[in-house]
Coordinates of C-alpha atoms in Angstrom, one line a residue:
M19 CA -2.0 -13.8 12.1
P20 CA -1.5 -10.2 12.8
H21 CA -2.2 -7.5 10.3
P22 CA 0.7 -6.3 8.2
S23 CA 3.3 -4.8 10.4
N24 CA 4.4 -1.1 10.4
T25 CA 8.2 -1.5 10.0
P26 CA 9.2 1.7 8.2
L27 CA 10.6 1.7 4.7
N28 CA 12.6 4.9 4.0
F29 CA 13.4 6.4 0.6
G30 CA 14.1 10.1 -0.1
D31 CA 16.0 12.5 -2.2
R32 CA 17.2 16.1 -2.0
L33 CA 15.1 18.9 -3.3
R34 CA 18.1 20.5 -5.0
N35 CA 18.0 17.5 -7.5
P36 CA 14.3 17.0 -7.9
Q37 CA 14.2 15.2 -11.3
I38 CA 15.9 11.9 -10.5
P39 CA 16.1 9.4 -13.4
S40 CA 15.8 5.7 -13.0
K41 CA 18.8 3.3 -13.2
D42 CA 18.5 3.1 -17.0
G43 CA 18.4 6.9 -17.3
S44 CA 14.7 7.1 -18.1
R45 CA 12.1 9.0 -16.2
P46 CA 9.4 7.0 -14.3
E47 CA 6.3 6.6 -16.5
F48 CA 2.8 5.8 -15.4
G49 CA -0.1 4.5 -17.5
G50 CA -3.2 6.5 -18.1
C51 CA -5.4 8.1 -20.7
V52 CA -4.1 10.7 -23.1
A53 CA -4.7 14.2 -21.8
C54 CA -6.6 16.8 -23.7
P55 CA -4.7 19.8 -25.1
R56 CA -5.9 22.1 -22.4
N57 CA -4.6 19.7 -19.7
R58 CA -1.3 19.4 -21.5
V59 CA -0.9 23.2 -21.6
R60 CA -1.8 23.4 -18.0
E61 CA 0.8 20.7 -17.1
W62 CA 3.4 22.4 -19.2
L63 CA 2.9 25.7 -17.4
R64 CA 2.8 24.0 -14.0
E65 CA 6.1 22.3 -14.7
R66 CA 7.8 25.5 -15.7
I67 CA 6.3 28.1 -13.4
R68 CA 7.9 27.4 -9.9
E69 CA 6.5 30.6 -8.3
R70 CA 3.0 32.2 -8.3
L71 CA 1.6 35.2 -6.7
T72 CA -0.9 34.9 -4.0
A73 CA -4.0 37.1 -3.6
A74 CA -2.0 39.2 -1.0
G75 CA 0.9 39.4 -3.4
L76 CA -1.3 40.5 -6.3
L77 CA -2.7 43.3 -4.1
F78 CA 0.8 44.3 -3.0
S79 CA 2.0 44.4 -6.6
V80 CA -0.9 46.6 -7.6
A81 CA -0.2 48.9 -4.7
T82 CA 3.4 49.0 -5.7
V83 CA 2.5 50.1 -9.2
I84 CA 0.2 52.7 -7.9
V85 CA 2.7 54.2 -5.5
G86 CA 5.4 54.1 -8.2
S87 CA 3.2 55.9 -10.7
A88 CA 2.2 58.5 -8.1
A89 CA 5.9 59.0 -7.1
F90 CA 7.0 59.6 -10.7
F91 CA 4.1 61.9 -11.6
T92 CA 4.2 64.0 -8.4
A93 CA 8.0 63.8 -7.7
N94 CA 7.1 63.4 -4.0
N95 CA 10.2 62.2 -2.1
L96 CA 8.0 60.5 0.6
L97 CA 6.3 58.4 -2.1
F98 CA 9.7 57.4 -3.4
L99 CA 10.7 56.3 0.0
F100 CA 7.5 54.2 0.2
L101 CA 8.2 52.7 -3.2
A102 CA 11.8 51.8 -2.2
G103 CA 10.5 50.1 0.9
M104 CA 7.9 48.1 -1.1
L105 CA 10.5 47.0 -3.7
A106 CA 12.9 46.0 -0.9
A107 CA 10.2 44.0 0.7
L108 CA 9.6 42.1 -2.6
L109 CA 13.4 41.4 -3.0
V110 CA 13.7 40.3 0.6
A111 CA 10.7 38.0 0.3
G112 CA 12.0 36.4 -2.8
F113 CA 15.5 35.8 -1.3
L114 CA 14.2 34.4 2.0
G115 CA 11.6 32.3 0.3
K116 CA 14.3 30.5 -1.8
L117 CA 16.5 30.1 1.2
S118 CA 13.6 28.5 3.1
L119 CA 13.2 25.8 0.5
A120 CA 16.9 25.2 -0.1
G121 CA 18.6 22.3 1.6
L122 CA 15.4 20.3 2.4
E123 CA 15.2 16.5 2.2
V124 CA 11.9 14.6 2.1
D125 CA 11.4 11.0 3.3
L126 CA 8.3 8.9 2.9
I127 CA 8.0 6.1 5.5
L128 CA 5.5 3.4 4.8
P129 CA 4.7 0.0 6.3
D130 CA 6.4 -3.1 5.0
H131 CA 3.1 -4.5 3.7
V132 CA 0.7 -2.3 1.8
S133 CA -2.5 -3.4 0.1
A134 CA -4.4 -1.6 -2.6
R135 CA -7.4 0.6 -1.8
R136 CA -6.7 0.6 2.0
L137 CA -5.9 3.8 3.9
I138 CA -2.6 3.3 5.6
N139 CA -0.8 5.5 8.1
G140 CA 2.5 6.6 6.7
R141 CA 4.9 9.3 7.9
I142 CA 6.4 12.2 6.0
R143 CA 9.7 13.5 7.3
V144 CA 11.3 16.8 6.2
R145 CA 15.0 17.3 7.1
N146 CA 16.7 20.6 7.0
Q147 CA 20.3 20.2 5.9
K148 CA 21.1 23.9 6.5
R149 CA 23.2 24.5 9.6
W150 CA 22.6 28.2 9.9
M151 CA 19.0 28.8 9.1
S152 CA 15.6 27.2 9.9
S153 CA 12.9 26.7 7.2
F154 CA 9.5 28.1 7.8
S155 CA 5.9 27.6 6.5
I156 CA 6.6 24.4 4.5
Q157 CA 3.7 22.6 2.9
V158 CA 4.0 19.1 1.3
V159 CA 1.4 17.8 -1.1
G160 CA 1.4 14.4 -2.9
A161 CA 1.6 14.7 -6.7
G162 CA 2.0 11.1 -7.8
E163 CA -0.3 8.1 -8.4
A164 CA -0.7 7.5 -4.7
D165 CA -3.7 9.2 -3.1
F166 CA -2.5 11.4 -0.3
S167 CA -5.5 12.4 1.8
Q168 CA -4.3 15.8 2.9
A169 CA -1.6 18.4 2.6
I170 CA 1.0 18.3 5.4
Y171 CA 2.0 21.7 6.9
F172 CA 5.2 22.3 8.9
P173 CA 5.3 25.7 10.6
S174 CA 9.1 25.3 10.9
V175 CA 11.9 22.9 10.4
P176 CA 14.8 23.7 12.7
R177 CA 18.3 24.1 11.3
G178 CA 20.1 20.8 11.1
G179 CA 17.0 19.0 12.4
A180 CA 13.8 17.3 11.1
A181 CA 10.1 17.6 11.4
E182 CA 7.7 14.6 11.0
E183 CA 4.0 14.3 10.5
I184 CA 1.5 11.4 10.0
L185 CA -0.4 11.2 6.7
E186 CA -2.9 8.8 5.3
V187 CA -1.9 7.2 2.0
R188 CA -4.0 5.0 -0.4
F189 CA -2.8 3.2 -3.5
N190 CA -5.6 2.5 -5.9
R191 CA -4.2 -0.5 -7.7
R192 CA -1.7 -3.4 -7.1
G193 CA 1.8 -3.5 -8.5
I194 CA 5.1 -1.6 -8.1
F195 CA 4.9 2.2 -7.7
K196 CA 8.0 4.1 -8.7
G197 CA 8.8 7.8 -8.7
N198 CA 6.3 8.8 -6.0
S199 CA 6.4 12.6 -6.1
F200 CA 5.7 15.5 -3.8
R201 CA 5.2 19.2 -4.3
V202 CA 7.0 21.2 -1.6
S203 CA 5.9 24.8 -1.3
S204 CA 6.4 27.8 1.0
R205 CA 4.9 31.3 1.3
F206 CA 7.5 32.5 3.7
P207 CA 8.1 35.3 4.8
F208 CA 5.2 37.6 3.9
G209 CA 2.8 35.3 2.0
L210 CA 3.1 37.4 -1.2
A211 CA 4.2 34.5 -3.4
E212 CA 4.2 30.7 -3.2
R213 CA 7.4 29.0 -4.3
R214 CA 7.2 25.3 -5.0
V215 CA 9.6 22.5 -5.9
D216 CA 8.6 19.0 -7.2
V217 CA 10.6 16.2 -5.8
V218 CA 10.6 12.6 -7.1
L219 CA 11.5 10.1 -4.4
G220 CA 14.1 7.5 -5.5
G221 CA 12.4 4.3 -4.4
E222 CA 9.6 1.9 -5.1
V223 CA 6.6 0.5 -3.2
L224 CA 5.2 -3.0 -3.8
V225 CA 1.4 -2.9 -3.3
Y226 CA -0.5 -6.1 -2.7
P227 CA -3.9 -6.7 -4.2
A228 CA -6.9 -5.3 -2.3
L229 CA -7.7 -7.4 0.8
E230 CA -10.9 -5.6 1.6
S231 CA -14.0 -7.8 1.8
E232 CA -16.6 -7.7 -0.9
P233 CA -20.1 -9.4 -0.7
A234 CA -19.1 -12.0 -3.4
F235 CA -15.8 -12.7 -1.6
E236 CA -17.4 -13.0 1.8
Q237 CA -20.1 -15.4 0.4
A238 CA -17.4 -17.5 -1.2
L239 CA -15.4 -17.6 2.0
A240 CA -18.4 -18.6 4.0
R241 CA -19.3 -21.4 1.7
L242 CA -15.7 -22.6 1.6
T243 CA -15.3 -22.5 5.4
G244 CA -18.4 -24.7 5.8
E245 CA -17.3 -27.1 3.1
M246 CA -13.8 -27.4 4.5
E247 CA -15.2 -28.2 8.0
Q248 CA -17.4 -30.9 6.5
H249 CA -14.5 -32.2 4.4
F250 CA -12.1 -32.6 7.4
R251 CA -14.8 -33.7 9.9
G252 CA -13.7 -36.6 12.1
R253 CA -10.0 -36.4 11.5
S254 CA -8.9 -34.9 14.8
H255 CA -9.3 -34.9 18.6
D256 CA -7.7 -38.4 18.9
F257 CA -6.9 -39.5 22.4
Y258 CA -3.2 -39.5 23.1
R259 CA -2.5 -40.1 26.9
I260 CA -3.3 -39.3 30.5
R261 CA -0.7 -37.2 32.3
P262 CA -0.5 -35.1 35.6
Y263 CA -2.2 -31.7 35.7
E264 CA -0.1 -28.6 35.1
A265 CA -0.9 -25.2 36.5
G266 CA -2.9 -23.0 34.2
E267 CA -4.6 -25.8 32.2
S268 CA -8.4 -25.9 31.6
A269 CA -10.4 -27.9 34.1
R270 CA -12.5 -29.4 31.3
H271 CA -9.6 -31.6 30.3
V272 CA -9.4 -33.2 33.8
D273 CA -10.0 -36.9 33.9
W274 CA -11.8 -37.4 37.2
R275 CA -11.7 -41.2 37.1
A276 CA -7.9 -41.2 36.8
T277 CA -7.7 -38.5 39.4
A278 CA -9.7 -40.6 41.9
H279 CA -7.6 -43.6 41.2
T280 CA -4.2 -41.9 41.6
G281 CA -5.1 -39.2 44.1
E282 CA -3.6 -36.4 42.0
L283 CA -5.2 -34.3 39.3
Q284 CA -4.8 -36.0 35.9
V285 CA -5.7 -34.6 32.5
R286 CA -6.5 -36.1 29.1
E287 CA -4.1 -35.1 26.3
F288 CA -5.2 -35.4 22.7
A289 CA -3.1 -35.7 19.6
R290 CA -2.4 -32.4 17.9
E291 CA -5.1 -31.5 15.5
Q292 CA -3.8 -31.7 11.9
Q293 CA -4.1 -28.3 10.2
H294 CA -6.5 -28.2 7.3
L295 CA -4.9 -28.0 3.8
L296 CA -6.3 -25.8 1.1
E297 CA -5.1 -26.4 -2.4
L298 CA -5.7 -23.1 -4.2
F299 CA -5.1 -23.2 -8.0
F300 CA -5.1 -19.8 -9.7
D301 CA -5.4 -20.3 -13.5
L302 CA -3.4 -17.7 -15.4
D303 CA -5.1 -18.5 -18.7
A304 CA -7.4 -15.5 -19.1
P305 CA -8.4 -14.0 -22.5
P306 CA -7.2 -10.4 -23.3
D307 CA -10.7 -9.1 -23.2
H308 CA -11.2 -10.3 -19.6
R309 CA -8.7 -8.0 -18.0
E310 CA -11.2 -6.5 -15.6
W311 CA -12.3 -10.0 -14.5
F312 CA -8.7 -11.1 -14.1
E313 CA -8.0 -8.2 -11.7
K314 CA -11.1 -9.2 -9.6
A315 CA -9.9 -12.8 -9.7
V316 CA -6.5 -11.8 -8.4
E317 CA -8.2 -9.9 -5.5
C318 CA -10.4 -12.9 -4.8
A319 CA -7.4 -15.3 -4.6
A320 CA -5.5 -12.9 -2.4
F321 CA -8.5 -12.4 -0.1
L322 CA -9.1 -16.2 0.3
A323 CA -5.4 -16.9 0.9
W324 CA -5.1 -14.2 3.5
R325 CA -8.3 -15.1 5.4
V326 CA -7.6 -18.8 5.4
S327 CA -4.0 -18.2 6.6
E328 CA -5.4 -16.1 9.5
R329 CA -7.2 -19.3 10.6
A330 CA -3.9 -21.2 10.8
A331 CA -4.8 -23.5 7.9
R332 CA -2.1 -24.7 5.5
I333 CA -2.3 -23.5 1.9
H334 CA -0.9 -25.1 -1.3
F335 CA -0.9 -22.2 -3.7
R336 CA -0.3 -23.1 -7.3
T337 CA -0.3 -21.4 -10.7
Q338 CA 1.4 -22.3 -14.0
D339 CA 4.4 -20.4 -12.8
I340 CA 4.9 -21.2 -9.0
D341 CA 4.2 -23.9 -6.4
H342 CA 4.2 -22.5 -2.9
R343 CA 3.2 -24.2 0.4
V344 CA 2.3 -22.0 3.4
P345 CA 3.8 -22.2 6.0
E346 CA 6.2 -25.1 5.1
S347 CA 8.2 -23.4 2.3
C348 CA 7.1 -19.7 2.6
D349 CA 4.8 -17.3 4.3
I350 CA 1.6 -15.7 3.1
Y351 CA 3.4 -12.5 2.1
T352 CA 5.3 -14.5 -0.5
V353 CA 1.9 -15.4 -2.1
L354 CA 0.7 -11.8 -1.9
K355 CA 3.9 -10.5 -3.5
Y356 CA 3.4 -12.9 -6.4
L357 CA -0.2 -11.8 -6.8
A358 CA 0.8 -8.1 -6.7
L359 CA 2.8 -8.6 -9.9
V360 CA 1.0 -11.5 -11.7
E361 CA -0.1 -11.0 -15.3
P362 CA -2.4 -13.2 -17.4
R363 CA -0.9 -15.8 -19.7
P364 CA -3.4 -16.7 -22.5
G365 CA -3.0 -20.3 -23.6
A366 CA -1.3 -21.6 -20.5
G367 CA -2.0 -25.2 -19.8
C368 CA -4.2 -26.3 -16.9
L369 CA -2.5 -28.2 -14.0
N370 CA -3.7 -31.4 -12.4
P371 CA -4.5 -31.7 -8.6
A372 CA -1.4 -32.3 -6.6
S373 CA -2.3 -32.5 -2.9
P374 CA -4.2 -35.6 -1.7
N375 CA -6.8 -35.2 1.0
A376 CA -6.8 -31.4 0.5
F377 CA -9.8 -29.2 0.0
R378 CA -9.4 -27.8 -3.5
V379 CA -10.4 -24.3 -4.9
V380 CA -9.9 -23.3 -8.4
V381 CA -10.0 -19.7 -9.7
T382 CA -10.3 -19.8 -13.5
A383 CA -11.9 -18.3 -16.6
H384 CA -12.2 -21.8 -18.1
P385 CA -14.1 -24.1 -15.7
D386 CA -14.8 -26.8 -18.3
R387 CA -11.1 -27.2 -19.0
C388 CA -10.3 -27.5 -15.3
L389 CA -13.0 -30.2 -14.9
N390 CA -11.4 -32.2 -17.7
A391 CA -8.1 -31.8 -15.9
G392 CA -9.4 -33.7 -12.8
W393 CA -10.7 -30.9 -10.6
H394 CA -14.1 -32.6 -10.2
E395 CA -14.3 -32.3 -6.4
A396 CA -12.9 -28.7 -6.3
R397 CA -14.9 -25.6 -5.7
I398 CA -14.5 -23.6 -8.9
L399 CA -14.7 -19.9 -8.9
S400 CA -15.1 -18.6 -12.5
R401 CA -16.1 -15.4 -14.2
W402 CA -19.8 -16.4 -13.7
S403 CA -19.5 -16.7 -9.9
L404 CA -17.3 -13.7 -9.1

């Protein structure tokens, strides 16, 4: 099975309306610890101050004050001319800087399938809606929960056109991410001040559980692979018929006795090997104080389902909520989407085995209860083995 595809998913909003509420009128909220008062003050100032002086701007301002003071105290016309030119430069810089940021639109393009803690290649696209002026020196920095590896710099965005750059994005947890935000800034034209605008993209990204291998997951997969091969040994490679040879077939299937008898190349054809069936039961009954283990169990179930599906085996994935068969009724991405949003259900009853002749795996926080429910021949992965 190929790795998740790179079909783009577009969502974007204009900078002129940066604070975009959700459908119910509320702002996107993210979980996290309570910030200390110093951080709150810093965030309050950051939200309200949309322009800050650079080092060059500070030096230019000090020089302007010095020239102005000297002009007023000495009444020197030449100094007044210098002062007027410096003040005009400040006004022109502020005006052109605002025009450079006006009329910009930001799009974030991500693959269809995104897993947590994996660096993925996305694309950031900046469109210039102005028909009469290009935008210069545009910098885009991620400001949301997603981890954007670097700031993206656009020397210029042509009028009525667009500029696009590749960026690496990492989401640190599974789930739905709404309100991904960017900070767009510019120091055009003289670098005296940096003007910035925060934009919240009006879209959402579904992030699968992490599919990266861990030592415990790799060991579990290696054991399961060996046990599955032993469980299904002797159930395939049944002889079906002898038929004429076709171009491109392997010579190891040629039946030389039938070839000598007929005078034409004949090959042995075998019955199609039945795909192995893995019944994977993910128990949602996890105590509230086992949240960390539950997240690890979700990642383990996603990892096993993904790797087994890559080997073209069938999967019967079950929880107390769903019953999916891959690939008969759905694909592996349906299972990953479910695991991206699944939450524990303390007190949920344990299910009984359903698929005969299947190799069974149970991911649970209560192994004794699952054994009493009939999972005696299953490989049980509990909080003591993960």
